[in-house]
mmCIF file of C-alpha atoms in Angstrom:
data_model
loop_
_atom_site.group_PDB
_atom_site.id
_atom_site.type_symbol
_atom_site.label_atom_id
_atom_site.label_comp_id
_atom_site.label_asym_id
_atom_site.label_seq_id
_atom_site.Cartn_x
_atom_site.Cartn_y
_atom_site.Cartn_z
ATOM 1 C CA MET A 3 69.698 53.619 19.386
ATOM 2 C CA LYS A 4 67.468 49.973 18.190
ATOM 3 C CA ILE A 5 67.425 50.137 14.287
ATOM 4 C CA GLY A 6 65.519 47.976 12.176
ATOM 5 C CA ILE A 7 66.198 47.224 8.681
ATOM 6 C CA ILE A 8 64.062 45.883 5.922
ATOM 7 C CA THR A 9 66.108 45.062 2.795
ATOM 8 C CA PHE A 10 66.443 41.851 0.210
ATOM 9 C CA HIS A 11 68.895 40.221 2.965
ATOM 10 C CA ALA A 12 67.787 36.667 2.481
ATOM 11 C CA SER A 13 67.865 36.551 -1.619
ATOM 12 C CA PHE A 14 70.539 33.977 -2.228
ATOM 13 C CA ASN A 15 72.098 36.551 -4.198
ATOM 14 C CA TYR A 16 75.908 37.542 -3.659
ATOM 15 C CA GLY A 17 75.076 41.574 -3.538
ATOM 16 C CA SER A 18 71.798 41.220 -1.638
ATOM 17 C CA MET A 19 73.504 39.435 1.550
ATOM 18 C CA LEU A 20 76.568 41.370 1.350
ATOM 19 C CA GLN A 21 74.886 44.858 1.285
ATOM 20 C CA ALA A 22 72.861 43.851 4.123
ATOM 21 C CA TYR A 23 75.418 42.641 6.141
ATOM 22 C CA ALA A 24 77.863 45.943 5.468
ATOM 23 C CA LEU A 25 74.837 48.194 6.674
ATOM 24 C CA GLN A 26 74.275 46.272 9.624
ATOM 25 C CA THR A 27 78.002 46.207 10.438
ATOM 26 C CA PHE A 28 78.587 49.822 9.812
ATOM 27 C CA LEU A 29 75.642 50.837 11.969
ATOM 28 C CA GLU A 30 76.885 48.669 14.603
ATOM 29 C CA SER A 31 80.376 50.074 14.780
ATOM 30 C CA MET A 32 78.433 53.359 15.253
ATOM 31 C CA GLY A 33 77.324 52.026 18.502
ATOM 32 C CA ASN A 34 73.458 50.691 17.734
ATOM 33 C CA ASP A 35 71.762 47.781 18.257
ATOM 34 C CA VAL A 36 70.647 46.746 15.045
ATOM 35 C CA GLU A 37 68.606 43.809 13.633
ATOM 36 C CA ILE A 38 67.543 42.688 10.270
ATOM 37 C CA ILE A 39 63.757 42.212 9.766
ATOM 38 C CA ASN A 40 63.295 38.533 8.520
ATOM 39 C CA PHE A 41 60.884 38.997 5.960
ATOM 40 C CA ARG A 42 61.043 36.393 3.341
ATOM 41 C CA SER A 43 57.946 36.306 1.119
ATOM 42 C CA GLN A 44 57.230 32.825 -0.494
ATOM 43 C CA GLN A 45 57.779 34.349 -4.283
ATOM 44 C CA GLN A 46 61.574 34.945 -2.818
ATOM 45 C CA LYS A 47 61.750 31.593 -1.606
ATOM 46 C CA ASN A 48 60.426 30.096 -4.860
ATOM 47 C CA MET A 49 63.526 31.962 -6.557
ATOM 48 C CA TYR A 50 65.878 30.561 -4.575
ATOM 49 C CA PRO A 51 64.980 26.552 -3.993
ATOM 50 C CA LYS A 52 67.344 23.781 -3.287
ATOM 51 C CA PRO A 53 68.727 22.180 -6.219
ATOM 52 C CA LEU A 54 66.617 19.363 -6.409
ATOM 53 C CA ARG A 55 62.226 20.041 -5.514
ATOM 54 C CA PHE A 56 59.494 18.238 -6.414
ATOM 55 C CA SER A 57 56.856 20.522 -5.218
ATOM 56 C CA SER A 58 55.246 21.388 -8.618
ATOM 57 C CA TYR A 59 55.395 20.115 -12.106
ATOM 58 C CA GLN A 60 57.711 22.689 -13.044
ATOM 59 C CA SER A 61 60.180 22.125 -10.496
ATOM 60 C CA PHE A 62 59.748 18.290 -10.939
ATOM 61 C CA LYS A 63 60.625 18.583 -14.468
ATOM 62 C CA GLN A 64 63.914 21.014 -13.831
ATOM 63 C CA SER A 65 64.852 18.440 -10.799
ATOM 64 C CA VAL A 66 64.865 15.555 -13.130
ATOM 65 C CA LYS A 67 66.453 17.389 -16.203
ATOM 66 C CA ARG A 68 69.144 18.406 -13.643
ATOM 67 C CA ILE A 69 69.504 14.619 -12.454
ATOM 68 C CA LEU A 70 69.855 13.353 -16.062
ATOM 69 C CA LEU A 71 71.936 16.038 -17.781
ATOM 70 C CA ASP A 72 74.356 17.319 -15.203
ATOM 71 C CA PRO A 73 74.198 14.838 -11.919
ATOM 72 C CA LEU A 74 77.762 16.015 -10.940
ATOM 73 C CA SER A 75 76.370 19.614 -10.659
ATOM 74 C CA ILE A 76 73.909 18.436 -7.634
ATOM 75 C CA SER A 77 76.327 18.119 -4.681
ATOM 76 C CA PRO A 78 78.351 21.481 -5.041
ATOM 77 C CA LEU A 79 75.052 23.343 -5.438
ATOM 78 C CA TYR A 80 73.584 21.993 -2.467
ATOM 79 C CA LYS A 81 76.632 23.231 -0.730
ATOM 80 C CA LYS A 82 76.220 26.268 -2.267
ATOM 81 C CA TRP A 83 72.458 26.790 -0.958
ATOM 82 C CA HIS A 84 73.820 25.886 2.345
ATOM 83 C CA LEU A 85 76.534 28.377 2.471
ATOM 84 C CA PHE A 86 73.944 31.004 1.981
ATOM 85 C CA ASP A 87 71.504 29.295 4.445
ATOM 86 C CA SER A 88 74.529 29.581 6.666
ATOM 87 C CA PHE A 89 75.561 33.525 6.061
ATOM 88 C CA LEU A 90 71.815 34.296 6.556
ATOM 89 C CA HIS A 91 71.584 32.670 10.343
ATOM 90 C CA THR A 92 75.259 33.354 11.469
ATOM 91 C CA LYS A 93 76.374 36.426 10.138
ATOM 92 C CA LEU A 94 72.843 38.476 9.829
ATOM 93 C CA HIS A 95 71.134 39.815 13.258
ATOM 94 C CA ILE A 96 67.611 38.790 12.105
ATOM 95 C CA THR A 97 64.152 38.298 13.675
ATOM 96 C CA LYS A 98 62.148 35.494 13.599
ATOM 97 C CA GLU A 99 60.774 35.019 10.101
ATOM 98 C CA PHE A 100 57.932 36.699 8.599
ATOM 99 C CA ASN A 101 56.166 35.319 5.345
ATOM 100 C CA THR A 102 53.785 38.092 4.684
ATOM 101 C CA GLU A 103 52.791 41.717 4.876
ATOM 102 C CA GLU A 104 50.185 40.676 7.168
ATOM 103 C CA GLU A 105 52.623 38.880 9.614
ATOM 104 C CA LEU A 106 54.528 42.165 9.865
ATOM 105 C CA GLU A 107 52.186 44.341 10.573
ATOM 106 C CA LYS A 108 50.486 42.077 13.430
ATOM 107 C CA ALA A 109 54.257 41.929 14.938
ATOM 108 C CA ASN A 110 53.955 45.290 16.101
ATOM 109 C CA LEU A 111 57.443 45.673 15.779
ATOM 110 C CA LYS A 112 59.540 48.397 17.924
ATOM 111 C CA TYR A 113 62.446 50.551 16.897
ATOM 112 C CA ASP A 114 63.849 53.788 17.583
ATOM 113 C CA LEU A 115 64.430 54.061 13.501
ATOM 114 C CA LEU A 116 63.421 51.943 10.523
ATOM 115 C CA ILE A 117 65.835 51.869 7.792
ATOM 116 C CA THR A 118 64.762 50.603 4.566
ATOM 117 C CA GLY A 119 67.398 49.370 1.820
ATOM 118 C CA SER A 120 69.509 48.989 0.310
ATOM 119 C CA ASP A 121 69.242 46.804 -3.206
ATOM 120 C CA GLN A 122 66.500 47.233 -5.614
ATOM 121 C CA ILE A 123 63.716 46.782 -2.817
ATOM 122 C CA TRP A 124 62.124 49.945 -4.527
ATOM 123 C CA ASN A 125 62.084 48.013 -8.242
ATOM 124 C CA THR A 126 58.388 47.038 -8.525
ATOM 125 C CA ASP A 127 59.819 44.570 -11.488
ATOM 126 C CA CYS A 128 61.802 42.399 -9.264
ATOM 127 C CA GLY A 129 60.053 38.904 -8.695
ATOM 128 C CA ASP A 130 60.287 39.289 -4.729
ATOM 129 C CA TYR A 131 58.993 43.069 -4.808
ATOM 130 C CA SER A 132 56.578 43.520 -1.585
ATOM 131 C CA ASP A 133 54.996 47.047 -0.351
ATOM 132 C CA ALA A 134 56.864 45.789 2.927
ATOM 133 C CA TYR A 135 60.089 47.454 1.797
ATOM 134 C CA PHE A 136 58.382 50.819 2.189
ATOM 135 C CA GLY A 137 58.003 50.071 5.996
ATOM 136 C CA ASN A 138 54.241 50.322 6.053
ATOM 137 C CA PHE A 139 54.010 47.695 8.383
ATOM 138 C CA VAL A 140 55.482 50.082 11.341
ATOM 139 C CA ASP A 141 53.677 52.376 13.539
ATOM 140 C CA SER A 142 53.604 55.886 12.080
ATOM 141 C CA THR A 143 55.343 57.198 15.199
ATOM 142 C CA ILE A 144 58.422 55.382 14.264
ATOM 143 C CA PRO A 145 60.509 57.315 11.778
ATOM 144 C CA LYS A 146 61.650 55.905 8.651
ATOM 145 C CA ILE A 147 64.715 56.559 6.261
ATOM 146 C CA ALA A 148 65.551 55.148 3.201
ATOM 147 C CA TYR A 149 69.421 54.213 2.483
ATOM 148 C CA SER A 150 70.885 53.733 -1.002
ATOM 149 C CA VAL A 151 67.534 52.338 -2.219
ATOM 150 C CA SER A 152 67.601 51.512 -6.103
ATOM 151 C CA MET A 153 64.607 51.300 -8.330
ATOM 152 C CA GLY A 154 66.610 49.200 -10.697
ATOM 153 C CA PRO A 155 67.862 50.150 -14.253
ATOM 154 C CA HIS A 156 65.345 51.882 -15.653
ATOM 155 C CA PRO A 157 63.240 53.991 -13.010
ATOM 156 C CA GLU A 158 61.645 56.188 -15.667
ATOM 157 C CA THR A 159 59.234 53.343 -16.515
ATOM 158 C CA LYS A 160 58.093 53.443 -12.969
ATOM 159 C CA ASP A 161 54.666 54.502 -11.956
ATOM 160 C CA SER A 162 55.188 57.607 -10.453
ATOM 161 C CA ASN A 163 51.372 57.825 -8.889
ATOM 162 C CA TYR A 164 52.265 54.784 -7.010
ATOM 163 C CA TYR A 165 55.276 56.104 -5.562
ATOM 164 C CA LYS A 166 53.681 59.496 -4.254
ATOM 165 C CA THR A 167 51.336 57.279 -1.985
ATOM 166 C CA VAL A 168 53.916 54.793 -0.278
ATOM 167 C CA VAL A 169 57.156 57.274 0.396
ATOM 168 C CA LYS A 170 54.985 60.306 1.866
ATOM 169 C CA ASN A 171 55.706 59.543 5.603
ATOM 170 C CA PHE A 172 59.928 59.162 4.943
ATOM 171 C CA LYS A 173 61.975 61.528 7.460
ATOM 172 C CA ALA A 174 65.017 61.315 4.795
ATOM 173 C CA ILE A 175 65.288 59.611 1.214
ATOM 174 C CA SER A 176 68.838 58.469 -0.309
ATOM 175 C CA ALA A 177 69.237 56.745 -3.348
ATOM 176 C CA ARG A 178 72.057 54.462 -4.682
ATOM 177 C CA GLU A 179 71.927 55.924 -8.180
ATOM 178 C CA LYS A 180 71.261 59.481 -9.726
ATOM 179 C CA ARG A 181 68.405 58.239 -12.007
ATOM 180 C CA THR A 182 66.456 56.919 -8.872
ATOM 181 C CA LYS A 183 67.188 60.322 -7.380
ATOM 182 C CA ASP A 184 65.994 62.058 -10.584
ATOM 183 C CA PHE A 185 62.985 60.301 -11.168
ATOM 184 C CA LEU A 186 61.737 60.984 -7.187
ATOM 185 C CA GLU A 187 62.494 64.360 -7.417
ATOM 186 C CA LYS A 188 61.531 65.177 -11.261
ATOM 187 C CA ASN A 189 58.160 63.822 -10.889
ATOM 188 C CA GLY A 190 57.122 65.421 -7.369
ATOM 189 C CA ILE A 191 57.582 62.168 -5.364
ATOM 190 C CA TYR A 192 60.102 63.541 -2.893
ATOM 191 C CA ASN A 193 62.469 66.504 -2.816
ATOM 192 C CA ASN A 194 66.228 66.486 -1.428
ATOM 193 C CA VAL A 195 67.121 62.710 -2.496
ATOM 194 C CA GLU A 196 70.566 62.408 -1.800
ATOM 195 C CA VAL A 197 72.621 59.965 -3.919
ATOM 196 C CA VAL A 198 74.853 57.466 -1.517
ATOM 197 C CA VAL A 199 77.279 54.457 -1.998
ATOM 198 C CA ASP A 200 76.110 51.084 -1.760
ATOM 199 C CA PRO A 201 76.600 49.749 1.810
ATOM 200 C CA THR A 202 79.234 47.538 0.690
ATOM 201 C CA MET A 203 81.382 50.701 0.225
ATOM 202 C CA LEU A 204 80.590 51.465 3.919
ATOM 203 C CA LEU A 205 83.096 49.015 4.797
ATOM 204 C CA ASN A 206 86.947 49.100 3.707
ATOM 205 C CA LYS A 207 89.164 46.279 2.146
ATOM 206 C CA GLU A 208 90.360 45.485 5.929
ATOM 207 C CA ASN A 209 86.689 44.830 7.164
ATOM 208 C CA TRP A 210 86.151 42.530 4.202
ATOM 209 C CA ASP A 211 89.754 40.718 4.860
ATOM 210 C CA LYS A 212 88.697 39.741 8.253
ATOM 211 C CA LEU A 213 85.521 38.004 6.830
ATOM 212 C CA ILE A 214 87.407 36.358 4.256
ATOM 213 C CA GLY A 215 90.280 34.849 5.778
ATOM 214 C CA ASP A 216 93.964 34.500 3.949
ATOM 215 C CA LYS A 217 93.556 31.392 1.966
ATOM 216 C CA PRO A 218 92.751 31.522 -1.462
ATOM 217 C CA LEU A 219 90.152 29.421 -2.595
ATOM 218 C CA ILE A 220 92.046 28.478 -6.089
ATOM 219 C CA GLU A 221 95.930 28.719 -5.884
ATOM 220 C CA GLU A 222 96.614 28.961 -9.674
ATOM 221 C CA ASP A 223 95.787 31.824 -11.745
ATOM 222 C CA TYR A 224 92.462 32.920 -13.079
ATOM 223 C CA ILE A 225 89.618 34.826 -14.229
ATOM 224 C CA PHE A 226 86.616 34.923 -12.262
ATOM 225 C CA TYR A 227 83.935 35.540 -14.354
ATOM 226 C CA TYR A 228 80.285 36.173 -12.348
ATOM 227 C CA THR A 229 76.839 37.228 -13.597
ATOM 228 C CA PRO A 230 73.866 37.048 -11.977
ATOM 229 C CA PHE A 231 70.752 34.544 -12.364
ATOM 230 C CA GLY A 232 72.391 31.992 -14.266
ATOM 231 C CA PRO A 233 74.778 32.057 -17.518
ATOM 232 C CA ASN A 234 74.327 34.550 -19.871
ATOM 233 C CA TYR A 235 75.732 33.534 -23.345
ATOM 234 C CA GLN A 236 76.450 36.855 -24.677
ATOM 235 C CA LEU A 237 78.634 38.007 -21.766
ATOM 236 C CA LEU A 238 79.837 34.679 -21.344
ATOM 237 C CA ASP A 239 81.319 34.858 -24.974
ATOM 238 C CA GLU A 240 82.697 38.195 -24.453
ATOM 239 C CA ALA A 241 84.671 36.557 -21.067
ATOM 240 C CA VAL A 242 85.872 34.064 -23.276
ATOM 241 C CA LYS A 243 87.513 36.485 -25.508
ATOM 242 C CA ILE A 244 89.537 38.250 -22.429
ATOM 243 C CA ALA A 245 90.224 34.797 -21.448
ATOM 244 C CA HIS A 246 91.887 33.751 -24.760
ATOM 245 C CA LYS A 247 93.881 36.969 -25.167
ATOM 246 C CA LEU A 248 95.423 36.596 -21.221
ATOM 247 C CA GLU A 249 95.792 32.861 -21.787
ATOM 248 C CA LEU A 250 93.892 32.014 -18.586
ATOM 249 C CA PRO A 251 90.926 30.019 -17.404
ATOM 250 C CA ILE A 252 87.564 31.251 -15.956
ATOM 251 C CA ILE A 253 86.158 29.843 -12.840
ATOM 252 C CA CYS A 254 82.095 30.274 -13.280
ATOM 253 C CA ASP A 255 80.496 29.962 -10.138
ATOM 254 C CA ASN A 256 77.668 28.331 -11.767
ATOM 255 C CA SER A 257 78.080 26.163 -14.779
ATOM 256 C CA TYR A 258 74.556 24.450 -14.928
ATOM 257 C CA GLY A 259 72.637 25.571 -18.338
ATOM 258 C CA ILE A 260 75.743 26.352 -20.106
ATOM 259 C CA ARG A 261 75.329 24.627 -23.318
ATOM 260 C CA SER A 262 78.236 22.368 -23.321
ATOM 261 C CA LEU A 263 81.374 22.648 -21.551
ATOM 262 C CA ARG A 264 82.883 21.387 -24.982
ATOM 263 C CA ASP A 265 81.806 24.777 -26.178
ATOM 264 C CA TYR A 266 83.651 26.531 -23.466
ATOM 265 C CA PRO A 267 86.698 24.475 -22.570
ATOM 266 C CA MET A 268 88.416 27.686 -20.537
ATOM 267 C CA VAL A 269 85.514 27.364 -18.405
ATOM 268 C CA ARG A 270 85.663 25.863 -15.136
ATOM 269 C CA PRO A 271 82.599 25.398 -12.991
ATOM 270 C CA TYR A 272 83.026 26.000 -9.242
ATOM 271 C CA SER A 273 79.413 25.886 -7.695
ATOM 272 C CA ALA A 274 80.104 25.582 -3.924
ATOM 273 C CA VAL A 275 80.420 29.470 -3.635
ATOM 274 C CA GLY A 276 78.373 31.602 -1.129
ATOM 275 C CA PRO A 277 78.730 35.167 0.024
ATOM 276 C CA ILE A 278 82.267 34.567 1.573
ATOM 277 C CA GLU A 279 83.334 32.314 -1.011
ATOM 278 C CA PHE A 280 82.398 34.817 -3.550
ATOM 279 C CA LEU A 281 84.505 37.473 -2.159
ATOM 280 C CA ASN A 282 87.464 35.080 -1.788
ATOM 281 C CA LEU A 283 87.233 34.492 -5.519
ATOM 282 C CA ILE A 284 87.213 38.064 -6.388
ATOM 283 C CA LYS A 285 90.045 38.831 -3.833
ATOM 284 C CA ASN A 286 92.413 36.124 -5.523
ATOM 285 C CA ALA A 287 91.424 36.507 -9.162
ATOM 286 C CA LYS A 288 94.016 37.817 -11.764
ATOM 287 C CA LEU A 289 90.863 39.759 -13.159
ATOM 288 C CA VAL A 290 87.436 39.762 -12.805
ATOM 289 C CA CYS A 291 84.781 40.167 -15.196
ATOM 290 C CA GLY A 292 80.939 39.731 -15.718
ATOM 291 C CA GLY A 293 77.526 41.872 -15.688
ATOM 292 C CA SER A 294 77.196 42.263 -12.114
ATOM 293 C CA PHE A 295 77.058 45.530 -10.069
ATOM 294 C CA HIS A 296 78.324 44.266 -6.817
ATOM 295 C CA LEU A 297 81.141 42.353 -8.663
ATOM 296 C CA MET A 298 82.066 45.603 -10.015
ATOM 297 C CA ILE A 299 81.919 47.279 -6.294
ATOM 298 C CA PHE A 300 83.860 44.493 -4.314
ATOM 299 C CA SER A 301 86.683 44.454 -7.600
ATOM 300 C CA ILE A 302 86.939 48.091 -7.050
ATOM 301 C CA ILE A 303 87.351 47.517 -3.430
ATOM 302 C CA PHE A 304 89.861 44.959 -3.436
ATOM 303 C CA GLY A 305 91.834 46.939 -6.456
ATOM 304 C CA LYS A 306 91.638 44.225 -8.762
ATOM 305 C CA GLU A 307 91.506 44.551 -12.732
ATOM 306 C CA PHE A 308 88.153 44.212 -14.169
ATOM 307 C CA TYR A 309 85.920 44.478 -16.937
ATOM 308 C CA SER A 310 82.111 45.478 -16.455
ATOM 309 C CA ILE A 311 80.634 43.755 -19.533
ATOM 310 C CA GLY A 312 77.567 45.370 -20.476
ATOM 311 C CA GLY A 313 77.843 47.971 -18.062
ATOM 312 C CA ASP A 314 77.070 50.560 -20.570
ATOM 313 C CA VAL A 315 73.493 49.862 -20.419
ATOM 314 C CA ASP A 316 73.084 49.726 -17.033
ATOM 315 C CA SER A 317 72.474 52.779 -14.848
ATOM 316 C CA ARG A 318 73.866 51.367 -11.852
ATOM 317 C CA VAL A 319 77.347 50.622 -13.289
ATOM 318 C CA GLN A 320 77.177 54.031 -15.109
ATOM 319 C CA ASN A 321 76.832 55.680 -12.177
ATOM 320 C CA LEU A 322 79.608 54.169 -10.323
ATOM 321 C CA ALA A 323 81.709 54.105 -12.953
ATOM 322 C CA ARG A 324 81.472 58.040 -12.970
ATOM 323 C CA LEU A 325 82.147 58.303 -9.417
ATOM 324 C CA ALA A 326 85.276 55.853 -9.485
ATOM 325 C CA GLY A 327 86.477 57.504 -12.689
ATOM 326 C CA VAL A 328 86.797 53.724 -14.094
ATOM 327 C CA GLU A 329 84.464 54.340 -17.404
ATOM 328 C CA ASP A 330 87.221 52.656 -19.292
ATOM 329 C CA ARG A 331 86.536 49.246 -17.488
ATOM 330 C CA ILE A 332 83.475 48.938 -18.756
ATOM 331 C CA TRP A 333 83.274 46.397 -21.718
ATOM 332 C CA SER A 334 80.396 47.242 -24.332
ATOM 333 C CA LEU A 335 78.179 44.981 -26.122
ATOM 334 C CA THR A 336 76.872 47.592 -28.285
ATOM 335 C CA ASP A 337 80.240 49.293 -29.308
ATOM 336 C CA LYS A 338 82.968 46.484 -29.532
ATOM 337 C CA THR A 339 85.335 48.894 -31.062
ATOM 338 C CA ARG A 340 85.967 50.577 -27.665
ATOM 339 C CA ASN A 341 86.543 47.007 -25.955
ATOM 340 C CA LYS A 342 90.284 46.890 -25.299
ATOM 341 C CA ILE A 343 92.322 45.092 -22.889
ATOM 342 C CA HIS A 344 94.602 47.291 -20.697
ATOM 343 C CA PRO A 345 96.103 48.056 -17.291
ATOM 344 C CA PHE A 346 93.963 48.794 -14.317
ATOM 345 C CA GLU A 347 95.047 52.245 -12.950
ATOM 346 C CA GLY A 348 92.461 51.905 -9.979
ATOM 347 C CA VAL A 349 90.166 54.789 -8.737
ATOM 348 C CA THR A 350 91.085 57.907 -10.299
ATOM 349 C CA SER A 351 88.280 60.258 -9.079
ATOM 350 C CA GLU A 352 87.845 62.051 -5.594
ATOM 351 C CA LEU A 353 84.176 61.954 -6.215
ATOM 352 C CA LEU A 354 83.890 58.221 -4.790
ATOM 353 C CA SER A 355 85.377 59.083 -1.708
ATOM 354 C CA GLN A 356 83.339 62.449 -1.183
ATOM 355 C CA THR A 357 80.299 60.317 -2.072
ATOM 356 C CA LYS A 358 81.265 57.910 0.752
ATOM 357 C CA GLU A 359 81.943 60.680 3.156
ATOM 358 C CA LYS A 360 78.061 62.422 2.318
ATOM 359 C CA SER A 361 76.890 58.729 2.729
ATOM 360 C CA ILE A 362 78.100 58.448 6.092
ATOM 361 C CA GLU A 363 77.078 61.822 6.968
ATOM 362 C CA PHE A 364 73.695 61.110 5.807
ATOM 363 C CA LEU A 365 73.205 58.293 8.313
ATOM 364 C CA SER A 366 75.069 59.947 11.245
ATOM 365 C CA LYS A 367 72.858 62.933 10.733
ATOM 366 C CA ASN A 368 69.468 60.945 10.135
ATOM 367 C CA ILE A 369 70.123 58.609 13.169
ATOM 368 C CA ARG A 370 70.315 61.636 15.414
ATOM 369 C CA ILE A 371 66.328 61.762 16.497
#
């Protein structure tokens, strides 16, 4: 079967690219011919520019600031950008590039099935959101399913009338979080939405090990800290508390923007990190912490001790923690009395493996047309 996928595959974001790779890889393991529709809006490209850019006044100002205040970061950040770009073009099976919804409509793409998802492609608050992520560009004769779509941390704030107009032609819909499922069902948008795992969890540790290789990027013991979209000082301060107690340095994938390395002497910048390097740093860390949903997923996959900082206010993290029985790995920003460093017992619930089985069943059932 020829399957097309549309998702946030070209966001230069670890979770976005790795979930696209995982869904592609899993579907191919089932014997399908899979390609990812290479939709890259200009808004998305603007969100992930090269380190130095002079195309606008704002980008010019930011680039000059980087040259003056943090010149040593420029070379590794260029390497980071190229690592993402290389992953996009060598690990993902993509079509030619489309930049607008009009280009997609004119392409007249032909598939036996179109899958939208995963990631927050149905979160209208995302800077790179587009109606294209509802597959409105394909002929009505092509069946569509949604796999593990997310509406972000707060689906209850979305416009239910809008979603009613864009999901009515779907053959089946599955959501990554229960709150997305509840929103769709309770507002009469779509019935019988299933909750499934993120695509990254369709692959096992051995699958990911093949991608990473055996050699650690960093030989010594360390804590790997990651939070999307630049340093978050509130979260970083909590990571530093953990580091002090464990007497370990913190490896941070992006130090630019941190007030001063003098304020965070335990933090060591390691900026040249693409999707594969991200996995390597998680797999070989002594402990992992930060405010990232996919950081939590890969910590679980690799059996690493971890803390999801601020996860008590993120519906995605709460849902995964409940499924895996790891609620005690949430490091709260609102109730710090609950924060204690303790050994990681691993996944303690059967719910996660049961949900993975249901996820595979959802795909198998809906791919048979």
